[in-house]
PDB file of C-alpha atoms and ligand atoms in Angstrom:
ATOM      1  CA  UNK A   1     -45.567 -17.036   0.401  1.00 98.00           C
ATOM      2  CA  UNK A   2     -46.569 -13.392   0.603  1.00 98.00           C
ATOM      3  CA  UNK A   3     -44.951 -10.671  -1.483  1.00 98.00           C
ATOM      4  CA  UNK A   4     -45.061  -7.296   0.237  1.00 98.00           C
ATOM      5  CA  UNK A   5     -43.711  -3.799  -0.327  1.00 98.00           C
ATOM      6  CA  UNK A   6     -43.570  -2.196   3.137  1.00 98.00           C
ATOM      7  CA  UNK A   7     -41.672  -2.855   6.356  1.00 98.00           C
ATOM      8  CA  UNK A   8     -44.926  -2.772   8.367  1.00 98.00           C
ATOM      9  CA  UNK A   9     -46.290  -5.698   6.327  1.00 98.00           C
ATOM     10  CA  UNK A  10     -43.072  -7.703   6.815  1.00 98.00           C
ATOM     11  CA  UNK A  11     -43.176  -7.194  10.580  1.00 98.00           C
ATOM     12  CA  UNK A  12     -46.865  -8.111  10.744  1.00 98.00           C
ATOM     13  CA  UNK A  13     -46.091 -11.459   9.076  1.00 98.00           C
ATOM     14  CA  UNK A  14     -43.218 -12.409  11.400  1.00 97.00           C
ATOM     15  CA  UNK A  15     -43.891 -15.368  13.756  1.00 97.00           C
ATOM     16  CA  UNK A  16     -41.300 -16.658  16.207  1.00 98.00           C
ATOM     17  CA  UNK A  17     -37.685 -16.389  15.149  1.00 98.00           C
ATOM     18  CA  UNK A  18     -37.305 -14.430  11.897  1.00 98.00           C
ATOM     19  CA  UNK A  19     -34.497 -15.294   9.490  1.00 98.00           C
ATOM     20  CA  UNK A  20     -33.602 -12.718   6.872  1.00 99.00           C
ATOM     21  CA  UNK A  21     -31.788 -13.034   3.525  1.00 99.00           C
ATOM     22  CA  UNK A  22     -31.027  -9.734   1.780  1.00 98.00           C
ATOM     23  CA  UNK A  23     -30.467  -9.945  -2.000  1.00 98.00           C
ATOM     24  CA  UNK A  24     -30.395  -7.821  -5.125  1.00 98.00           C
ATOM     25  CA  UNK A  25     -32.335 -10.477  -7.017  1.00 98.00           C
ATOM     26  CA  UNK A  26     -31.547 -12.415 -10.187  1.00 97.00           C
ATOM     27  CA  UNK A  27     -31.271 -15.323  -7.853  1.00 98.00           C
ATOM     28  CA  UNK A  28     -29.147 -18.414  -8.174  1.00 98.00           C
ATOM     29  CA  UNK A  29     -28.300 -21.404  -6.002  1.00 98.00           C
ATOM     30  CA  UNK A  30     -25.915 -19.265  -3.894  1.00 98.00           C
ATOM     31  CA  UNK A  31     -28.810 -17.090  -2.759  1.00 98.00           C
ATOM     32  CA  UNK A  32     -31.051 -20.132  -2.383  1.00 98.00           C
ATOM     33  CA  UNK A  33     -28.509 -21.819  -0.095  1.00 98.00           C
ATOM     34  CA  UNK A  34     -28.925 -18.847   2.265  1.00 98.00           C
ATOM     35  CA  UNK A  35     -32.715 -19.200   2.161  1.00 98.00           C
ATOM     36  CA  UNK A  36     -32.287 -22.909   2.849  1.00 98.00           C
ATOM     37  CA  UNK A  37     -30.117 -22.222   5.893  1.00 98.00           C
ATOM     38  CA  UNK A  38     -32.661 -19.689   7.190  1.00 98.00           C
ATOM     39  CA  UNK A  39     -35.466 -22.218   6.614  1.00 98.00           C
ATOM     40  CA  UNK A  40     -33.652 -24.825   8.704  1.00 98.00           C
ATOM     41  CA  UNK A  41     -32.937 -22.441  11.590  1.00 98.00           C
ATOM     42  CA  UNK A  42     -35.928 -20.038  11.773  1.00 98.00           C
ATOM     43  CA  UNK A  43     -39.732 -19.958  12.009  1.00 98.00           C
ATOM     44  CA  UNK A  44     -40.307 -17.156   9.502  1.00 98.00           C
ATOM     45  CA  UNK A  45     -38.054 -16.642   6.482  1.00 98.00           C
ATOM     46  CA  UNK A  46     -37.968 -13.202   4.872  1.00 99.00           C
ATOM     47  CA  UNK A  47     -36.085 -12.602   1.599  1.00 98.00           C
ATOM     48  CA  UNK A  48     -35.577  -9.074   0.321  1.00 98.00           C
ATOM     49  CA  UNK A  49     -35.217  -8.152  -3.322  1.00 98.00           C
ATOM     50  CA  UNK A  50     -33.865  -4.682  -3.905  1.00 98.00           C
ATOM     51  CA  UNK A  51     -31.225  -3.399  -6.312  1.00 98.00           C
ATOM     52  CA  UNK A  52     -29.712  -0.774  -4.065  1.00 98.00           C
ATOM     53  CA  UNK A  53     -28.633   2.291  -6.077  1.00 97.00           C
ATOM     54  CA  UNK A  54     -26.571   3.589  -3.148  1.00 97.00           C
ATOM     55  CA  UNK A  55     -23.961   0.854  -3.515  1.00 97.00           C
ATOM     56  CA  UNK A  56     -23.271   1.384  -7.233  1.00 97.00           C
ATOM     57  CA  UNK A  57     -20.649   3.858  -8.421  1.00 96.00           C
ATOM     58  CA  UNK A  58     -21.448   6.315 -11.240  1.00 94.00           C
ATOM     59  CA  UNK A  59     -19.664   4.130 -13.832  1.00 92.00           C
ATOM     60  CA  UNK A  60     -21.001   0.825 -12.579  1.00 94.00           C
ATOM     61  CA  UNK A  61     -23.760  -1.443 -13.863  1.00 93.00           C
ATOM     62  CA  UNK A  62     -26.838  -0.213 -11.931  1.00 96.00           C
ATOM     63  CA  UNK A  63     -28.896   0.328 -15.108  1.00 95.00           C
ATOM     64  CA  UNK A  64     -27.947  -3.010 -16.649  1.00 94.00           C
ATOM     65  CA  UNK A  65     -27.941  -5.107 -13.441  1.00 96.00           C
ATOM     66  CA  UNK A  66     -29.917  -8.261 -14.342  1.00 95.00           C
ATOM     67  CA  UNK A  67     -33.489  -8.334 -13.083  1.00 96.00           C
ATOM     68  CA  UNK A  68     -36.222 -10.987 -13.199  1.00 96.00           C
ATOM     69  CA  UNK A  69     -38.524 -10.463 -10.197  1.00 97.00           C
ATOM     70  CA  UNK A  70     -41.106 -13.035 -11.286  1.00 97.00           C
ATOM     71  CA  UNK A  71     -38.578 -15.808 -11.637  1.00 97.00           C
ATOM     72  CA  UNK A  72     -37.033 -14.750  -8.288  1.00 98.00           C
ATOM     73  CA  UNK A  73     -40.421 -14.962  -6.566  1.00 98.00           C
ATOM     74  CA  UNK A  74     -41.031 -18.467  -7.919  1.00 98.00           C
ATOM     75  CA  UNK A  75     -37.569 -19.609  -6.801  1.00 98.00           C
ATOM     76  CA  UNK A  76     -37.785 -18.349  -3.222  1.00 98.00           C
ATOM     77  CA  UNK A  77     -41.299 -19.705  -2.859  1.00 98.00           C
ATOM     78  CA  UNK A  78     -40.102 -23.123  -4.054  1.00 97.00           C
ATOM     79  CA  UNK A  79     -37.377 -23.230  -1.358  1.00 97.00           C
ATOM     80  CA  UNK A  80     -39.863 -22.319   1.348  1.00 97.00           C
ATOM     81  CA  UNK A  81     -39.550 -18.580   2.050  1.00 98.00           C
ATOM     82  CA  UNK A  82     -42.558 -17.086   3.841  1.00 98.00           C
ATOM     83  CA  UNK A  83     -42.221 -13.439   2.874  1.00 98.00           C
ATOM     84  CA  UNK A  84     -40.698 -11.737  -0.160  1.00 98.00           C
ATOM     85  CA  UNK A  85     -40.009  -8.089   0.568  1.00 98.00           C
ATOM     86  CA  UNK A  86     -39.721  -6.280  -2.785  1.00 98.00           C
ATOM     87  CA  UNK A  87     -39.892  -2.569  -2.006  1.00 98.00           C
ATOM     88  CA  UNK A  88     -40.205   0.034  -4.743  1.00 97.00           C
ATOM     89  CA  UNK A  89     -37.416   2.608  -4.758  1.00 96.00           C
ATOM     90  CA  UNK A  90     -39.595   5.267  -3.097  1.00 94.00           C
ATOM     91  CA  UNK A  91     -40.420   2.984  -0.180  1.00 93.00           C
ATOM     92  CA  UNK A  92     -36.728   2.424   0.558  1.00 96.00           C
ATOM     93  CA  UNK A  93     -35.600   5.989  -0.166  1.00 96.00           C
ATOM     94  CA  UNK A  94     -38.418   8.515   0.101  1.00 91.00           C
ATOM     95  CA  UNK A  95     -35.794  11.152  -0.547  1.00 91.00           C
ATOM     96  CA  UNK A  96     -32.008  11.105  -0.773  1.00 90.00           C
ATOM     97  CA  UNK A  97     -30.861   9.894   2.656  1.00 93.00           C
ATOM     98  CA  UNK A  98     -29.168  12.498   4.841  1.00 96.00           C
ATOM     99  CA  UNK A  99     -28.184   9.771   7.281  1.00 97.00           C
ATOM    100  CA  UNK A 100     -25.822   7.109   6.022  1.00 98.00           C
ATOM    101  CA  UNK A 101     -23.622   4.486   7.649  1.00 98.00           C
ATOM    102  CA  UNK A 102     -19.860   4.422   7.178  1.00 98.00           C
ATOM    103  CA  UNK A 103     -17.938   1.487   8.587  1.00 98.00           C
ATOM    104  CA  UNK A 104     -14.310   2.576   8.931  1.00 98.00           C
ATOM    105  CA  UNK A 105     -11.063   0.681   8.455  1.00 98.00           C
ATOM    106  CA  UNK A 106     -12.451  -2.743   7.444  1.00 98.00           C
ATOM    107  CA  UNK A 107     -13.726  -1.093   4.250  1.00 98.00           C
ATOM    108  CA  UNK A 108     -10.458   0.642   3.379  1.00 98.00           C
ATOM    109  CA  UNK A 109      -8.696  -2.060   1.347  1.00 98.00           C
ATOM    110  CA  UNK A 110      -9.631  -4.346  -1.522  1.00 98.00           C
ATOM    111  CA  UNK A 111     -13.184  -3.604  -2.762  1.00 98.00           C
ATOM    112  CA  UNK A 112     -13.498  -0.478  -0.621  1.00 98.00           C
ATOM    113  CA  UNK A 113     -10.363   1.023  -2.173  1.00 98.00           C
ATOM    114  CA  UNK A 114     -11.558   0.302  -5.708  1.00 97.00           C
ATOM    115  CA  UNK A 115     -15.224   1.194  -5.309  1.00 97.00           C
ATOM    116  CA  UNK A 116     -15.470   4.470  -3.391  1.00 97.00           C
ATOM    117  CA  UNK A 117     -18.754   4.725  -1.492  1.00 97.00           C
ATOM    118  CA  UNK A 118     -19.701   1.111  -2.198  1.00 98.00           C
ATOM    119  CA  UNK A 119     -19.595  -0.105   1.400  1.00 98.00           C
ATOM    120  CA  UNK A 120     -21.353   3.041   2.662  1.00 98.00           C
ATOM    121  CA  UNK A 121     -24.174   2.085   0.300  1.00 98.00           C
ATOM    122  CA  UNK A 122     -24.159  -1.525   1.498  1.00 98.00           C
ATOM    123  CA  UNK A 123     -23.993  -0.608   5.197  1.00 98.00           C
ATOM    124  CA  UNK A 124     -26.749   1.988   4.843  1.00 98.00           C
ATOM    125  CA  UNK A 125     -29.193  -0.321   3.064  1.00 98.00           C
ATOM    126  CA  UNK A 126     -28.445  -3.246   5.395  1.00 98.00           C
ATOM    127  CA  UNK A 127     -28.949  -0.971   8.429  1.00 98.00           C
ATOM    128  CA  UNK A 128     -32.312   0.153   7.001  1.00 98.00           C
ATOM    129  CA  UNK A 129     -33.343  -3.444   6.348  1.00 98.00           C
ATOM    130  CA  UNK A 130     -32.340  -4.523   9.853  1.00 98.00           C
ATOM    131  CA  UNK A 131     -34.192  -1.561  11.394  1.00 98.00           C
ATOM    132  CA  UNK A 132     -37.331  -2.141   9.304  1.00 98.00           C
ATOM    133  CA  UNK A 133     -37.493  -5.943   9.419  1.00 98.00           C
ATOM    134  CA  UNK A 134     -35.985  -6.588  12.899  1.00 98.00           C
ATOM    135  CA  UNK A 135     -34.686 -10.077  11.997  1.00 98.00           C
ATOM    136  CA  UNK A 136     -33.338 -12.405  14.680  1.00 98.00           C
ATOM    137  CA  UNK A 137     -30.878 -14.033  12.280  1.00 98.00           C
ATOM    138  CA  UNK A 138     -29.480 -12.600   9.022  1.00 99.00           C
ATOM    139  CA  UNK A 139     -27.756 -14.658   6.340  1.00 99.00           C
ATOM    140  CA  UNK A 140     -24.895 -13.466   4.142  1.00 98.00           C
ATOM    141  CA  UNK A 141     -22.652 -15.310   1.667  1.00 98.00           C
ATOM    142  CA  UNK A 142     -18.934 -15.673   2.230  1.00 98.00           C
ATOM    143  CA  UNK A 143     -18.673 -14.957  -1.485  1.00 98.00           C
ATOM    144  CA  UNK A 144     -18.651 -11.246  -0.586  1.00 98.00           C
ATOM    145  CA  UNK A 145     -16.107 -11.669   2.173  1.00 98.00           C
ATOM    146  CA  UNK A 146     -15.314  -8.020   2.842  1.00 98.00           C
ATOM    147  CA  UNK A 147     -19.036  -7.236   2.873  1.00 98.00           C
ATOM    148  CA  UNK A 148     -19.515  -9.916   5.533  1.00 98.00           C
ATOM    149  CA  UNK A 149     -16.724  -8.373   7.634  1.00 98.00           C
ATOM    150  CA  UNK A 150     -18.327  -4.934   7.203  1.00 98.00           C
ATOM    151  CA  UNK A 151     -21.812  -6.087   8.200  1.00 99.00           C
ATOM    152  CA  UNK A 152     -20.495  -7.949  11.241  1.00 98.00           C
ATOM    153  CA  UNK A 153     -18.599  -4.856  12.345  1.00 98.00           C
ATOM    154  CA  UNK A 154     -21.631  -2.597  11.845  1.00 98.00           C
ATOM    155  CA  UNK A 155     -23.798  -4.936  13.921  1.00 98.00           C
ATOM    156  CA  UNK A 156     -21.164  -4.924  16.670  1.00 98.00           C
ATOM    157  CA  UNK A 157     -20.730  -1.139  16.644  1.00 98.00           C
ATOM    158  CA  UNK A 158     -24.421  -0.192  16.375  1.00 98.00           C
ATOM    159  CA  UNK A 159     -25.848  -3.037  18.484  1.00 98.00           C
ATOM    160  CA  UNK A 160     -28.343  -4.370  15.953  1.00 98.00           C
ATOM    161  CA  UNK A 161     -30.036  -7.286  17.725  1.00 98.00           C
ATOM    162  CA  UNK A 162     -29.480  -9.808  14.936  1.00 98.00           C
ATOM    163  CA  UNK A 163     -27.108 -12.753  14.619  1.00 98.00           C
ATOM    164  CA  UNK A 164     -25.036 -12.691  11.426  1.00 98.00           C
ATOM    165  CA  UNK A 165     -24.617 -16.073   9.759  1.00 98.00           C
ATOM    166  CA  UNK A 166     -21.945 -16.453   7.039  1.00 98.00           C
ATOM    167  CA  UNK A 167     -22.616 -19.218   4.502  1.00 98.00           C
ATOM    168  CA  UNK A 168     -20.201 -21.094   2.185  1.00 98.00           C
ATOM    169  CA  UNK A 169     -19.693 -20.082  -1.450  1.00 98.00           C
ATOM    170  CA  UNK A 170     -21.737 -22.048  -3.984  1.00 98.00           C
ATOM    171  CA  UNK A 171     -19.978 -22.772  -7.283  1.00 98.00           C
ATOM    172  CA  UNK A 172     -20.708 -24.092 -10.728  1.00 97.00           C
ATOM    173  CA  UNK A 173     -19.563 -27.687 -11.271  1.00 96.00           C
ATOM    174  CA  UNK A 174     -16.486 -26.255 -13.029  1.00 96.00           C
ATOM    175  CA  UNK A 175     -15.554 -24.166  -9.978  1.00 98.00           C
ATOM    176  CA  UNK A 176     -16.701 -20.678 -11.047  1.00 98.00           C
ATOM    177  CA  UNK A 177     -18.325 -18.942  -8.066  1.00 98.00           C
ATOM    178  CA  UNK A 178     -21.994 -18.236  -8.767  1.00 98.00           C
ATOM    179  CA  UNK A 179     -22.774 -14.570  -9.302  1.00 97.00           C
ATOM    180  CA  UNK A 180     -25.728 -12.783 -10.883  1.00 96.00           C
ATOM    181  CA  UNK A 181     -23.090 -11.007 -12.993  1.00 95.00           C
ATOM    182  CA  UNK A 182     -21.957 -14.306 -14.602  1.00 96.00           C
ATOM    183  CA  UNK A 183     -24.846 -13.783 -17.003  1.00 94.00           C
ATOM    184  CA  UNK A 184     -22.741 -11.044 -18.646  1.00 94.00           C
ATOM    185  CA  UNK A 185     -20.042 -13.570 -19.666  1.00 96.00           C
ATOM    186  CA  UNK A 186     -19.873 -15.168 -23.110  1.00 95.00           C
ATOM    187  CA  UNK A 187     -18.491 -18.741 -23.285  1.00 94.00           C
ATOM    188  CA  UNK A 188     -14.890 -17.583 -23.904  1.00 96.00           C
ATOM    189  CA  UNK A 189     -15.017 -15.116 -21.039  1.00 97.00           C
ATOM    190  CA  UNK A 190     -16.468 -17.777 -18.776  1.00 96.00           C
ATOM    191  CA  UNK A 191     -13.549 -20.020 -19.567  1.00 96.00           C
ATOM    192  CA  UNK A 192     -11.143 -17.172 -18.731  1.00 98.00           C
ATOM    193  CA  UNK A 193     -13.069 -16.405 -15.517  1.00 98.00           C
ATOM    194  CA  UNK A 194     -12.586 -19.966 -14.341  1.00 98.00           C
ATOM    195  CA  UNK A 195      -8.852 -19.329 -13.875  1.00 98.00           C
ATOM    196  CA  UNK A 196      -9.596 -17.359 -10.699  1.00 98.00           C
ATOM    197  CA  UNK A 197     -11.210 -20.318  -8.916  1.00 98.00           C
ATOM    198  CA  UNK A 198      -8.529 -22.598 -10.347  1.00 98.00           C
ATOM    199  CA  UNK A 199      -5.880 -20.409  -8.722  1.00 98.00           C
ATOM    200  CA  UNK A 200      -7.740 -20.376  -5.408  1.00 98.00           C
ATOM    201  CA  UNK A 201      -8.102 -24.171  -5.443  1.00 98.00           C
ATOM    202  CA  UNK A 202      -4.369 -24.497  -6.137  1.00 98.00           C
ATOM    203  CA  UNK A 203      -3.696 -22.168  -3.204  1.00 98.00           C
ATOM    204  CA  UNK A 204      -5.940 -24.308  -0.985  1.00 98.00           C
ATOM    205  CA  UNK A 205      -3.914 -27.389  -1.944  1.00 98.00           C
ATOM    206  CA  UNK A 206      -0.742 -25.470  -1.030  1.00 98.00           C
ATOM    207  CA  UNK A 207      -2.239 -24.544   2.371  1.00 98.00           C
ATOM    208  CA  UNK A 208      -3.072 -28.194   3.011  1.00 96.00           C
ATOM    209  CA  UNK A 209       0.561 -29.011   2.141  1.00 96.00           C
ATOM    210  CA  UNK A 210       1.828 -26.503   4.720  1.00 96.00           C
ATOM    211  CA  UNK A 211       2.277 -23.201   2.835  1.00 98.00           C
ATOM    212  CA  UNK A 212       1.767 -20.231   5.203  1.00 98.00           C
ATOM    213  CA  UNK A 213       3.202 -17.292   3.275  1.00 98.00           C
ATOM    214  CA  UNK A 214       0.717 -14.730   1.947  1.00 98.00           C
ATOM    215  CA  UNK A 215       3.093 -13.801  -0.841  1.00 98.00           C
ATOM    216  CA  UNK A 216       3.312 -17.434  -2.016  1.00 98.00           C
ATOM    217  CA  UNK A 217      -0.443 -18.037  -1.794  1.00 98.00           C
ATOM    218  CA  UNK A 218      -1.281 -14.785  -3.580  1.00 98.00           C
ATOM    219  CA  UNK A 219       1.354 -15.677  -6.195  1.00 98.00           C
ATOM    220  CA  UNK A 220      -0.344 -19.012  -6.900  1.00 98.00           C
ATOM    221  CA  UNK A 221      -3.608 -17.186  -7.667  1.00 98.00           C
ATOM    222  CA  UNK A 222      -1.998 -14.555  -9.874  1.00 98.00           C
ATOM    223  CA  UNK A 223       0.014 -17.180 -11.783  1.00 98.00           C
ATOM    224  CA  UNK A 224      -3.169 -19.117 -12.592  1.00 98.00           C
ATOM    225  CA  UNK A 225      -4.976 -15.991 -13.788  1.00 98.00           C
ATOM    226  CA  UNK A 226      -2.000 -14.701 -15.778  1.00 97.00           C
ATOM    227  CA  UNK A 227      -1.885 -17.963 -17.731  1.00 97.00           C
ATOM    228  CA  UNK A 228      -5.245 -17.093 -19.242  1.00 97.00           C
ATOM    229  CA  UNK A 229      -5.866 -14.376 -21.840  1.00 95.00           C
ATOM    230  CA  UNK A 230      -8.943 -12.175 -21.450  1.00 96.00           C
ATOM    231  CA  UNK A 231      -8.871 -11.793 -17.671  1.00 98.00           C
ATOM    232  CA  UNK A 232      -7.050  -9.115 -15.655  1.00 98.00           C
ATOM    233  CA  UNK A 233      -6.414  -9.796 -12.001  1.00 98.00           C
ATOM    234  CA  UNK A 234      -7.081  -6.751  -9.866  1.00 98.00           C
ATOM    235  CA  UNK A 235      -5.766  -8.214  -6.610  1.00 98.00           C
ATOM    236  CA  UNK A 236      -5.125 -11.434  -4.740  1.00 98.00           C
ATOM    237  CA  UNK A 237      -4.901 -10.705  -1.020  1.00 98.00           C
ATOM    238  CA  UNK A 238      -4.703 -12.822   2.115  1.00 98.00           C
ATOM    239  CA  UNK A 239      -6.871 -10.931   4.619  1.00 98.00           C
ATOM    240  CA  UNK A 240      -7.925 -11.249   8.260  1.00 98.00           C
ATOM    241  CA  UNK A 241     -11.493 -12.582   8.666  1.00 98.00           C
ATOM    242  CA  UNK A 242     -12.306 -10.026  11.384  1.00 98.00           C
ATOM    243  CA  UNK A 243     -10.693  -6.880   9.997  1.00 98.00           C
ATOM    244  CA  UNK A 244     -10.188  -7.536   6.256  1.00 98.00           C
ATOM    245  CA  UNK A 245      -6.634  -6.211   6.750  1.00 98.00           C
ATOM    246  CA  UNK A 246      -3.866  -7.872   4.726  1.00 98.00           C
ATOM    247  CA  UNK A 247      -1.825 -10.452   6.624  1.00 98.00           C
ATOM    248  CA  UNK A 248       1.701 -11.619   5.744  1.00 98.00           C
ATOM    249  CA  UNK A 249       1.482 -15.105   7.242  1.00 98.00           C
ATOM    250  CA  UNK A 250      -1.343 -17.546   7.789  1.00 98.00           C
ATOM    251  CA  UNK A 251      -1.475 -17.288  11.584  1.00 97.00           C
ATOM    252  CA  UNK A 252      -5.165 -16.449  12.189  1.00 97.00           C
ATOM    253  CA  UNK A 253      -8.494 -17.094  10.391  1.00 98.00           C
ATOM    254  CA  UNK A 254      -8.216 -15.490   6.954  1.00 98.00           C
ATOM    255  CA  UNK A 255      -9.692 -15.402   3.512  1.00 98.00           C
ATOM    256  CA  UNK A 256      -7.679 -15.391   0.321  1.00 98.00           C
ATOM    257  CA  UNK A 257      -9.609 -12.920  -1.803  1.00 98.00           C
ATOM    258  CA  UNK A 258      -9.308 -12.334  -5.528  1.00 98.00           C
ATOM    259  CA  UNK A 259     -10.925  -9.813  -7.842  1.00 98.00           C
ATOM    260  CA  UNK A 260     -10.589  -9.692 -11.599  1.00 98.00           C
ATOM    261  CA  UNK A 261     -12.053  -8.028 -14.635  1.00 98.00           C
ATOM    262  CA  UNK A 262     -13.244 -10.066 -17.601  1.00 98.00           C
ATOM    263  CA  UNK A 263     -14.250  -7.654 -20.354  1.00 96.00           C
ATOM    264  CA  UNK A 264     -16.347  -5.098 -18.500  1.00 94.00           C
ATOM    265  CA  UNK A 265     -17.447  -7.588 -15.807  1.00 96.00           C
ATOM    266  CA  UNK A 266     -15.857  -7.477 -12.374  1.00 96.00           C
ATOM    267  CA  UNK A 267     -15.773 -10.804 -10.559  1.00 97.00           C
ATOM    268  CA  UNK A 268     -14.925 -11.713  -6.965  1.00 98.00           C
ATOM    269  CA  UNK A 269     -13.962 -14.998  -5.408  1.00 98.00           C
ATOM    270  CA  UNK A 270     -12.213 -16.257  -2.285  1.00 98.00           C
ATOM    271  CA  UNK A 271     -11.470 -19.197  -0.057  1.00 98.00           C
ATOM    272  CA  UNK A 272     -11.781 -19.024   3.708  1.00 98.00           C
ATOM    273  CA  UNK A 273      -9.096 -20.657   5.845  1.00 98.00           C
ATOM    274  CA  UNK A 274      -9.958 -21.588   9.438  1.00 97.00           C
ATOM    275  CA  UNK A 275      -8.163 -23.389  12.202  1.00 94.00           C
ATOM    276  CA  UNK A 276      -9.543 -26.828  13.062  1.00 93.00           C
ATOM    277  CA  UNK A 277      -7.946 -29.251  15.463  1.00 87.00           C
ATOM    278  CA  UNK A 278      -4.725 -27.266  15.416  1.00 83.00           C
ATOM    279  CA  UNK A 279      -4.378 -27.228  11.609  1.00 93.00           C
ATOM    280  CA  UNK A 280      -5.283 -24.678   8.913  1.00 97.00           C
ATOM    281  CA  UNK A 281      -8.147 -25.923   6.806  1.00 97.00           C
ATOM    282  CA  UNK A 282      -9.180 -24.201   3.582  1.00 97.00           C
ATOM    283  CA  UNK A 283     -12.897 -24.017   2.732  1.00 97.00           C
ATOM    284  CA  UNK A 284     -13.506 -23.618  -0.982  1.00 98.00           C
ATOM    285  CA  UNK A 285     -17.312 -23.866  -0.626  1.00 98.00           C
ATOM    286  CA  UNK A 286     -19.586 -26.306  -2.409  1.00 98.00           C
ATOM    287  CA  UNK A 287     -19.948 -27.213  -6.077  1.00 98.00           C
ATOM    288  CA  UNK A 288     -23.190 -27.895  -7.861  1.00 98.00           C
ATOM    289  CA  UNK A 289     -23.345 -31.228  -9.673  1.00 96.00           C
ATOM    290  CA  UNK A 290     -25.261 -29.730 -12.566  1.00 95.00           C
ATOM    291  CA  UNK A 291     -25.068 -26.358 -14.298  1.00 94.00           C
ATOM    292  CA  UNK A 292     -26.710 -23.636 -12.200  1.00 96.00           C
ATOM    293  CA  UNK A 293     -30.000 -21.953 -13.073  1.00 93.00           C
ATOM    294  CA  UNK A 294     -27.960 -19.029 -14.430  1.00 86.00           C
ATOM    295  CA  UNK A 295     -25.720 -21.208 -16.567  1.00 79.00           C
ATOM    296  CA  UNK A 296     -28.695 -22.923 -18.139  1.00 65.00           C
ATOM    297  CA  UNK A 297     -30.136 -19.508 -19.001  1.00 60.00           C
ATOM    298  CA  UNK A 298     -26.951 -18.028 -20.450  1.00 53.00           C
TER     299      UNK A 298
HETATM  300  P1  AMP B   1     -26.397 -10.122  -4.036  1.00 69.22           P
HETATM  301  O1  AMP B   1     -27.746 -10.397  -4.589  1.00 69.22           O
HETATM  302  O2  AMP B   1     -25.289 -10.294  -5.048  1.00 69.22           O
HETATM  303  O3  AMP B   1     -26.316  -8.832  -3.267  1.00 69.22           O
HETATM  304  O4  AMP B   1     -26.106 -11.265  -2.967  1.00 69.22           O
HETATM  305  C1  AMP B   1     -26.996 -11.480  -1.897  1.00 69.22           C
HETATM  306  C2  AMP B   1     -26.364 -12.421  -0.926  1.00 69.22           C
HETATM  307  O5  AMP B   1     -26.077 -13.665  -1.564  1.00 69.22           O
HETATM  308  C3  AMP B   1     -25.032 -11.903  -0.366  1.00 69.22           C
HETATM  309  O6  AMP B   1     -24.964 -12.203   1.015  1.00 69.22           O
HETATM  310  C4  AMP B   1     -24.019 -12.677  -1.152  1.00 69.22           C
HETATM  311  O7  AMP B   1     -22.786 -12.847  -0.481  1.00 69.22           O
HETATM  312  C5  AMP B   1     -24.730 -14.009  -1.326  1.00 69.22           C
HETATM  313  N1  AMP B   1     -24.155 -14.748  -2.457  1.00 69.22           N
HETATM  314  C6  AMP B   1     -23.979 -14.290  -3.719  1.00 69.22           C
HETATM  315  N2  AMP B   1     -23.362 -15.227  -4.472  1.00 69.22           N
HETATM  316  C7  AMP B   1     -23.134 -16.289  -3.667  1.00 69.22           C
HETATM  317  C8  AMP B   1     -22.526 -17.573  -3.845  1.00 69.22           C
HETATM  318  N3  AMP B   1     -22.026 -17.951  -5.012  1.00 69.22           N
HETATM  319  N4  AMP B   1     -22.494 -18.395  -2.794  1.00 69.22           N
HETATM  320  C9  AMP B   1     -22.992 -18.035  -1.585  1.00 69.22           C
HETATM  321  N5  AMP B   1     -23.580 -16.845  -1.347  1.00 69.22           N
HETATM  322  C10 AMP B   1     -23.648 -15.989  -2.372  1.00 69.22           C
END
């Protein structure tokens, strides 16, 4: 594997179909599942490692965001990436960008409403990465469901010639969705955090039993979280997979998204619900059998 710092070097190393996995580092099995998928489907696998200041609000955790570039490099090399693109800040932003990307409407609710400017930052950095790397296929986790909707919409609107692949959420054995931010949680907070996935699993059981009402499904999630002290639910919303707009009834592909605060840590989770063979089938993602790399480190 080669580690490089410029777009020109990444492009020079591309052979055949290039698969691209953008990350902010502090990698875990969720990220590695994306690299794995790219490895199966592409000739050259490029992983980027860049903590993008543009997508953090002034009171968010940019300064404290966990970083361990050496460990990240070893992990992506072990799963077979060909190129690690780890640009210094001044390679990505030579000066403050005067051109930014705003994706309308799909970014208005949920995370977009709570984190002003966040999706502009995401869309701008992803557009730069697509322009500089020119990947054929780009891999994103369903964990950040509204981000996936936003990126898909940007690619549609601006005609980036890359296929967007959405990959299932990877979870700890106890259900907690993997996130680099889980490292902030102490054991009690982790226990509290688990109530969010518990609520989503209960909602998925209700879907399988025929529940179609957004209000009921959202209520199942909030009830599970409210049972637990030390976690504040921000929202539980049933949203359209194409537009991220709230829906009242399960009558199209959706995700049931939840966001909560545990101490000063903000956590996201969701389940996707798709139609298969005429029925609505919830996808809760996959669970690790053993504690994740992050859990072992905590
Ligand atoms: P991040 O480093 O948090 O920006 O995430 C980089 C990519 O990994 C994004 O596409 C995320 O959606 C994806 N990702 C993060 N956590 C998970 C997870 N638990 N399962 C699957 N994908 C994930």
